[in-house]
Protein backbone atom coordinates (compact mmCIF):
# COMPACT_ATOMS: atom_id res chain seq x y z
CA MET A 1 0.00 0.00 0.00
CA ALA A 2 1.38 3.42 -0.89
CA ALA A 3 2.46 5.67 1.94
CA GLY A 4 -0.14 8.30 2.73
CA ALA A 5 -2.93 6.49 0.88
CA ARG A 6 -6.26 6.29 2.68
CA LEU A 7 -7.60 2.87 3.59
CA GLU A 8 -11.14 2.10 2.47
CA ASN A 9 -11.76 -0.04 5.56
CA ALA A 10 -9.40 1.34 8.20
CA ASN A 11 -10.72 -0.89 11.02
CA PRO A 12 -11.74 -4.26 9.61
CA LEU A 13 -13.07 -6.99 11.86
CA ILE A 14 -10.36 -9.55 12.49
CA TYR A 15 -11.30 -13.22 12.89
CA GLY A 16 -9.28 -16.08 14.30
CA ARG A 17 -7.43 -18.53 12.13
CA SER A 18 -8.64 -22.10 12.03
CA SER A 19 -6.19 -24.77 13.11
CA GLU A 20 -3.96 -26.49 10.61
CA ARG A 21 -5.34 -29.78 9.38
CA PRO A 22 -3.23 -32.71 10.58
CA LEU A 23 -2.18 -35.07 7.81
CA THR A 24 -3.34 -38.65 8.16
CA ALA A 25 -1.09 -41.62 7.41
CA ARG A 26 -3.20 -42.34 4.31
CA GLU A 27 -2.70 -38.77 3.01
CA GLN A 28 1.06 -39.15 3.41
CA GLU A 29 1.20 -42.31 1.28
CA GLU A 30 2.70 -41.46 -2.10
CA GLU A 31 0.67 -44.04 -4.06
CA ALA A 32 -2.68 -43.35 -2.36
CA VAL A 33 -5.41 -41.86 -4.51
CA ASP A 34 -6.37 -38.74 -2.60
CA PRO A 35 -9.25 -36.72 -4.05
CA ILE A 36 -9.00 -32.97 -3.59
CA ASP A 37 -11.55 -31.68 -1.08
CA SER A 38 -12.81 -28.29 0.13
CA ARG A 39 -10.43 -28.23 3.11
CA GLU A 40 -7.43 -28.74 0.83
CA ILE A 41 -8.55 -25.84 -1.37
CA PHE A 42 -9.23 -23.68 1.70
CA ASP A 43 -5.73 -24.48 3.00
CA LEU A 44 -4.31 -23.21 -0.32
CA ILE A 45 -6.11 -19.85 -0.20
CA ARG A 46 -6.50 -19.07 3.52
CA SER A 47 -3.07 -17.46 3.88
CA ILE A 48 -3.30 -15.17 0.83
CA ASN A 49 -2.42 -11.66 1.98
CA ASP A 50 -5.00 -8.91 1.80
CA PRO A 51 -3.74 -6.18 -0.57
CA GLU A 52 -4.71 -3.41 1.86
CA HIS A 53 -4.01 -4.81 5.34
CA PRO A 54 -1.20 -6.92 6.84
CA LEU A 55 -3.70 -9.73 7.40
CA SER A 56 -4.67 -12.91 5.57
CA LEU A 57 -7.95 -13.39 3.73
CA GLU A 58 -8.91 -15.92 6.41
CA GLU A 59 -8.25 -13.43 9.22
CA LEU A 60 -10.56 -10.93 7.48
CA ASN A 61 -13.19 -13.64 6.86
CA VAL A 62 -12.95 -12.96 3.13
CA VAL A 63 -12.56 -16.71 2.52
CA GLU A 64 -14.23 -19.48 4.51
CA GLN A 65 -14.14 -23.24 4.00
CA LEU A 66 -17.94 -23.39 3.78
CA ARG A 67 -17.80 -21.22 0.63
CA VAL A 68 -15.46 -23.64 -1.16
CA ASN A 69 -17.02 -26.35 -3.31
CA VAL A 70 -15.03 -29.12 -4.96
CA THR A 71 -16.26 -31.87 -7.24
CA ASP A 72 -13.07 -33.83 -7.82
CA HIS A 73 -14.57 -36.37 -10.24
CA GLU A 74 -15.93 -33.48 -12.35
CA ASN A 75 -12.65 -31.51 -12.11
CA SER A 76 -14.45 -28.49 -10.66
CA VAL A 77 -13.50 -26.01 -7.94
CA SER A 78 -15.69 -23.06 -6.97
CA VAL A 79 -14.75 -20.41 -4.40
CA ALA A 80 -17.01 -17.61 -3.23
CA PHE A 81 -15.25 -14.78 -1.39
CA THR A 82 -16.74 -11.97 0.67
CA PRO A 83 -15.14 -8.51 0.52
CA THR A 84 -14.96 -6.73 3.88
CA ILE A 85 -17.09 -3.81 2.66
CA PRO A 86 -19.72 -3.54 -0.12
CA HIS A 87 -17.71 -0.98 -2.14
CA CYS A 88 -14.29 -2.63 -1.80
CA SER A 89 -12.14 -1.46 -4.72
CA MET A 90 -9.77 -4.39 -4.10
CA ALA A 91 -12.40 -7.07 -4.83
CA THR A 92 -11.16 -7.82 -8.35
CA LEU A 93 -7.54 -8.01 -7.15
CA ILE A 94 -8.52 -10.34 -4.30
CA GLY A 95 -10.47 -12.57 -6.68
CA LEU A 96 -7.60 -12.57 -9.16
CA SER A 97 -5.16 -13.53 -6.39
CA ILE A 98 -7.37 -16.46 -5.35
CA LYS A 99 -7.75 -17.60 -8.96
CA VAL A 100 -4.01 -17.36 -9.68
CA LYS A 101 -3.14 -19.29 -6.49
CA LEU A 102 -5.50 -22.10 -7.49
CA LEU A 103 -4.40 -22.17 -11.13
CA ARG A 104 -0.76 -22.41 -10.01
CA SER A 105 -1.46 -25.06 -7.37
CA LEU A 106 -4.02 -27.43 -8.89
CA PRO A 107 -3.63 -29.92 -11.72
CA ALA A 108 -4.55 -28.41 -15.10
CA ARG A 109 -7.63 -30.68 -15.32
CA PHE A 110 -9.53 -28.44 -12.88
CA LYS A 111 -11.92 -25.70 -13.96
CA VAL A 112 -11.60 -22.92 -11.37
CA ASP A 113 -14.51 -20.57 -10.67
CA VAL A 114 -13.89 -17.65 -8.30
CA HIS A 115 -16.72 -15.26 -7.58
CA ILE A 116 -18.08 -12.83 -5.00
CA THR A 117 -20.52 -14.20 -2.45
CA PRO A 118 -23.95 -13.14 -3.77
CA GLY A 119 -25.25 -9.89 -2.30
CA THR A 120 -22.00 -8.78 -0.64
CA HIS A 121 -20.58 -6.26 -3.13
CA ALA A 122 -22.02 -3.31 -5.05
CA SER A 123 -20.26 -4.32 -8.30
CA GLU A 124 -20.66 -8.05 -7.87
CA GLN A 125 -21.75 -8.78 -11.46
CA ALA A 126 -18.96 -6.72 -13.05
CA VAL A 127 -16.26 -8.27 -10.86
CA ASN A 128 -17.59 -11.80 -11.44
CA LYS A 129 -17.66 -11.18 -15.21
CA GLN A 130 -13.99 -10.10 -15.16
CA LEU A 131 -12.92 -13.09 -13.06
CA ALA A 132 -14.78 -15.55 -15.31
CA ASP A 133 -13.25 -14.18 -18.55
CA LYS A 134 -10.08 -16.15 -19.37
CA GLU A 135 -8.83 -13.48 -21.77
CA ARG A 136 -9.24 -10.69 -19.19
CA VAL A 137 -7.45 -12.76 -16.56
CA ALA A 138 -4.61 -13.55 -18.99
CA ALA A 139 -4.34 -9.88 -20.00
CA ALA A 140 -4.27 -8.79 -16.36
CA LEU A 141 -1.40 -11.18 -15.67
CA GLU A 142 0.56 -9.77 -18.62
CA ASN A 143 0.58 -6.40 -16.82
CA SER A 144 3.87 -6.52 -14.91
CA HIS A 145 2.71 -4.13 -12.16
CA LEU A 146 -0.51 -6.04 -11.55
CA LEU A 147 1.35 -9.36 -11.59
CA GLU A 148 3.77 -7.97 -9.00
CA VAL A 149 0.85 -6.98 -6.73
CA VAL A 150 -0.75 -10.43 -7.14
CA ASN A 151 2.58 -12.10 -6.31
CA GLN A 152 2.86 -9.94 -3.17
CA CYS A 153 -0.59 -11.14 -2.10
CA LEU A 154 0.55 -14.73 -2.66
CA SER A 155 3.93 -14.40 -0.96
CA ASP A 156 4.64 -15.67 2.52
CA ARG A 157 4.61 -13.03 5.22
CA LEU A 158 7.99 -12.12 6.61
């Protein structure tokens, strides 16, 4: 965030982090067929950094496991995210960060749908249209500045 810039949501509600999921012996077996489930997807996206605050999307309740749907046998992942305020100008960037994280992490067979939780954002339809358009997403990632911001959201906190 640029120095001196005004935050849209200066005092967001901060939620607790859920505990890490312990790996079972079956999940650690290399040859075991392990379908991807909603918790695995949530674990991939929960620690994405918010572009405006030094907090994760989980800590801001932007992503929740109950809003992640996976149909492994149909190669489908759907994530609904909830911006912290109805006029959040970072909603498209947050959605893009979630989408990029999943596209980089999942096998190519998966169709990834990222969208705003219905009724939680003033520009919900416009943002969802951008996130669903492969060409717009590809063009956004060709913009070096935007790609740098997305990568910052996906980087580990220091």
